[in-house]
Amino acid sequence: MPITLDLRQAVIHKVHGQSEGDLRSMIEGSIDGPEAALPGLGVMFEITWKHLDAAKQDKVIELLHENLKSMTPGSLTTS
């Protein structure tokens, strides 16, 4: 019988038991990398977000807001 994992479980399975250095390498290797890595980063963000208290969540939102203000969105294209 085949094993079926959803995306969250697949990401957790892949990173479970990795050292802090391995996690850092995975994250840094995904930043500005192929878009296929974005769902994994999203799962990692979700795990982190769920374990932050409200004050830390507010700080993350503040950081995101400030960084987004300095960015110029690229044009959307269709394929």
Coordinates of N, CA, C and O in Angstrom, one line a residue:
M1 N 0.8 -1.2 0.0 CA 0.0 0.0 0.0 C 0.9 1.2 0.0 O 1.8 1.4 0.8
P2 N 0.6 2.2 -0.9 CA 1.5 3.4 -1.0 C 1.2 4.3 0.2 O 0.1 4.3 0.8
I3 N 2.2 5.0 0.6 CA 2.1 6.0 1.7 C 1.8 7.4 1.1 O 2.4 7.8 0.2
T4 N 0.8 8.0 1.7 CA 0.4 9.3 1.2 C 0.6 10.3 2.3 O 0.1 10.2 3.5
L5 N 1.4 11.4 2.0 CA 1.6 12.5 3.0 C 1.1 13.8 2.4 O 1.3 14.0 1.2
D6 N 0.5 14.6 3.2 CA 0.2 15.9 2.7 C 1.5 16.8 2.7 O 2.5 16.4 3.2
L7 N 1.4 17.9 2.1 CA 2.6 18.8 2.0 C 3.2 19.1 3.3 O 4.4 19.0 3.5
R8 N 2.4 19.5 4.3 CA 2.9 19.8 5.6 C 3.7 18.7 6.2 O 4.8 18.8 6.7
Q9 N 3.1 17.5 6.2 CA 3.7 16.3 6.7 C 5.0 16.0 6.0 O 5.9 15.5 6.6
A10 N 5.0 16.1 4.7 CA 6.1 15.8 3.9 C 7.3 16.7 4.3 O 8.4 16.3 4.4
V11 N 7.0 18.0 4.4 CA 8.1 19.0 4.8 C 8.6 18.6 6.2 O 9.8 18.6 6.5
I12 N 7.6 18.4 7.2 CA 8.0 18.1 8.5 C 8.9 16.8 8.5 O 9.9 16.7 9.2
H13 N 8.5 15.8 7.7 CA 9.2 14.6 7.7 C 10.6 14.8 7.2 O 11.6 14.3 7.7
K14 N 10.8 15.7 6.2 CA 12.1 16.0 5.6 C 13.0 16.7 6.6 O 14.2 16.4 6.6
V15 N 12.5 17.6 7.4 CA 13.4 18.4 8.3 C 13.4 17.8 9.7 O 14.3 18.3 10.5
H16 N 12.6 16.9 10.0 CA 12.6 16.4 11.4 C 13.9 15.8 11.8 O 14.5 15.0 11.0
G17 N 14.4 16.2 12.9 CA 15.7 15.7 13.4 C 16.9 16.4 12.8 O 18.0 16.0 13.2
Q18 N 16.8 17.4 12.0 CA 17.9 18.1 11.4 C 18.5 19.0 12.5 O 17.8 19.5 13.4
S19 N 19.8 19.3 12.4 CA 20.4 20.2 13.3 C 20.0 21.6 13.0 O 19.4 21.9 11.9
E20 N 20.3 22.5 13.9 CA 20.0 24.0 13.6 C 20.8 24.4 12.4 O 20.3 25.2 11.6
G21 N 22.0 24.0 12.2 CA 22.8 24.3 11.1 C 22.2 23.8 9.8 O 22.2 24.5 8.8
D22 N 21.7 22.5 9.8 CA 21.0 22.0 8.7 C 19.7 22.8 8.3 O 19.5 23.0 7.1
L23 N 19.0 23.2 9.3 CA 17.8 24.0 9.1 C 18.1 25.3 8.5 O 17.5 25.8 7.5
R24 N 19.2 25.9 9.0 CA 19.6 27.2 8.4 C 20.1 27.0 7.0 O 19.7 27.8 6.1
S25 N 20.8 26.0 6.7 CA 21.2 25.7 5.3 C 20.0 25.5 4.4 O 20.0 26.0 3.2
M26 N 19.1 24.8 4.8 CA 17.9 24.5 4.0 C 17.1 25.9 3.7 O 16.8 26.1 2.6
I27 N 17.0 26.7 4.8 CA 16.3 28.0 4.6 C 17.1 28.9 3.7 O 16.5 29.4 2.7
E28 N 18.4 29.0 4.0 CA 19.2 29.9 3.1 C 19.3 29.4 1.7 O 19.4 30.2 0.8
G29 N 19.3 28.1 1.5 CA 19.4 27.6 0.2 C 18.1 27.8 -0.6 O 18.1 27.7 -1.8
S30 N 17.0 28.0 0.1 CA 15.7 28.2 -0.5 C 15.4 29.6 -0.8 O 14.6 29.9 -1.7
I31 N 16.0 30.5 -0.1 CA 15.8 32.0 -0.3 C 16.3 32.4 -1.7 O 17.5 32.1 -2.0
D32 N 15.5 33.0 -2.5 CA 15.8 33.4 -3.8 C 16.1 32.2 -4.7 O 16.7 32.4 -5.8
G33 N 15.8 31.0 -4.3 CA 16.0 29.8 -5.1 C 14.7 29.5 -5.9 O 13.9 30.4 -6.2
P34 N 14.6 28.3 -6.4 CA 13.5 27.9 -7.2 C 12.2 28.1 -6.4 O 12.1 27.9 -5.2
E35 N 11.2 28.5 -7.2 CA 9.9 28.7 -6.6 C 9.3 27.4 -5.9 O 8.4 27.4 -5.1
A36 N 9.8 26.2 -6.4 CA 9.4 25.0 -5.8 C 9.7 24.9 -4.3 O 9.0 24.2 -3.6
A37 N 10.6 25.7 -3.8 CA 11.0 25.7 -2.4 C 10.0 26.5 -1.6 O 10.0 26.4 -0.3
L38 N 9.2 27.4 -2.2 CA 8.4 28.3 -1.4 C 7.3 27.6 -0.6 O 7.1 28.0 0.6
P39 N 6.7 26.5 -1.0 CA 5.8 25.8 -0.1 C 6.4 25.3 1.1 O 5.9 25.4 2.2
G40 N 7.7 24.8 1.0 CA 8.4 24.3 2.2 C 8.7 25.4 3.2 O 8.5 25.3 4.4
L41 N 9.1 26.6 2.6 CA 9.3 27.8 3.5 C 8.0 28.2 4.2 O 8.0 28.6 5.3
G42 N 6.9 28.1 3.4 CA 5.6 28.4 4.0 C 5.2 27.5 5.2 O 4.7 28.0 6.2
V43 N 5.5 26.3 5.0 CA 5.3 25.3 6.1 C 6.1 25.7 7.3 O 5.7 25.7 8.5
M44 N 7.4 26.0 7.1 CA 8.3 26.3 8.2 C 7.9 27.6 8.9 O 7.9 27.7 10.1
F45 N 7.4 28.6 8.1 CA 6.8 29.8 8.7 C 5.6 29.5 9.5 O 5.5 30.0 10.6
E46 N 4.7 28.6 9.0 CA 3.5 28.3 9.7 C 3.9 27.6 11.1 O 3.3 28.0 12.1
I47 N 4.8 26.7 11.1 CA 5.2 26.1 12.3 C 5.7 27.1 13.3 O 5.4 27.1 14.5
T48 N 6.6 28.0 12.8 CA 7.1 29.1 13.7 C 6.0 30.0 14.2 O 5.9 30.3 15.4
W49 N 5.1 30.4 13.3 CA 4.1 31.4 13.7 C 3.2 30.8 14.8 O 2.8 31.5 15.7
K50 N 2.9 29.5 14.7 CA 2.0 28.9 15.7 C 2.6 28.9 17.1 O 1.8 28.7 18.0
H51 N 3.9 29.0 17.1 CA 4.6 28.9 18.4 C 5.1 30.2 19.0 O 5.8 30.3 19.9
L52 N 4.7 31.3 18.3 CA 5.0 32.7 18.7 C 3.9 33.2 19.6 O 2.7 33.0 19.3
D53 N 4.2 33.9 20.6 CA 3.2 34.6 21.4 C 2.8 35.9 20.6 O 3.4 36.2 19.6
A54 N 1.7 36.5 21.0 CA 1.1 37.6 20.2 C 2.1 38.8 20.0 O 2.1 39.3 18.9
A55 N 2.9 39.1 21.0 CA 3.9 40.2 20.9 C 4.9 39.8 19.8 O 5.3 40.7 19.0
K56 N 5.4 38.6 19.7 CA 6.3 38.2 18.7 C 5.7 38.2 17.3 O 6.3 38.5 16.3
Q57 N 4.4 37.7 17.2 CA 3.7 37.8 16.0 C 3.6 39.2 15.5 O 3.7 39.5 14.3
D58 N 3.3 40.1 16.4 CA 3.2 41.5 16.0 C 4.5 42.0 15.5 O 4.5 42.8 14.5
K59 N 5.6 41.6 16.1 CA 6.9 42.0 15.6 C 7.2 41.5 14.2 O 7.7 42.2 13.3
V60 N 6.8 40.2 13.9 CA 7.0 39.6 12.6 C 6.2 40.4 11.6 O 6.7 40.8 10.5
I61 N 4.9 40.8 11.9 CA 4.1 41.5 11.0 C 4.7 42.9 10.8 O 4.8 43.4 9.6
E62 N 5.2 43.5 11.8 CA 5.9 44.8 11.7 C 7.1 44.7 10.7 O 7.3 45.6 9.8
L63 N 7.9 43.7 10.9 CA 9.1 43.5 10.0 C 8.7 43.2 8.6 O 9.2 43.8 7.6
L64 N 7.7 42.4 8.4 CA 7.2 42.2 7.0 C 6.6 43.4 6.4 O 6.9 43.7 5.2
H65 N 5.9 44.2 7.2 CA 5.3 45.4 6.7 C 6.4 46.4 6.2 O 6.3 47.0 5.2
E66 N 7.4 46.6 7.1 CA 8.4 47.5 6.8 C 9.2 47.1 5.6 O 9.6 47.9 4.7
N67 N 9.5 45.8 5.4 CA 10.3 45.3 4.3 C 9.5 45.4 3.0 O 10.0 45.7 2.0
L68 N 8.2 45.1 3.1 CA 7.3 45.2 1.9 C 7.2 46.6 1.4 O 7.1 46.9 0.2
K69 N 7.3 47.6 2.3 CA 7.2 49.0 1.9 C 8.3 49.4 1.0 O 8.2 50.2 0.1
S70 N 9.5 48.8 1.2 CA 10.7 49.2 0.4 C 10.8 48.4 -0.9 O 11.8 48.6 -1.6
M71 N 9.9 47.5 -1.2 CA 9.9 46.7 -2.4 C 9.0 47.2 -3.4 O 8.0 47.8 -3.1
T72 N 9.4 47.0 -4.7 CA 8.5 47.4 -5.8 C 8.1 46.1 -6.5 O 9.0 45.3 -6.9
P73 N 6.8 45.8 -6.5 CA 6.4 44.5 -7.1 C 6.7 44.5 -8.6 O 6.6 45.5 -9.3
G74 N 7.1 43.3 -9.1 CA 7.3 43.2 -10.5 C 6.0 43.1 -11.2 O 5.0 42.9 -10.6
S75 N 6.1 43.1 -12.5 CA 4.8 43.0 -13.3 C 4.4 41.5 -13.3 O 5.2 40.6 -13.3
L76 N 3.1 41.3 -13.4 CA 2.6 40.0 -13.5 C 2.6 39.6 -15.0 O 2.2 40.4 -15.8
T77 N 2.9 38.4 -15.2 CA 2.9 37.9 -16.6 C 2.1 36.6 -16.7 O 1.8 35.9 -15.7
T78 N 1.6 36.3 -17.8 CA 0.8 35.1 -18.0 C 1.6 34.2 -19.0 O 2.3 34.7 -19.8
S79 N 1.4 32.9 -18.8 CA 2.2 32.1 -19.7 C 1.3 31.3 -20.7 O 0.1 31.4 -20.6

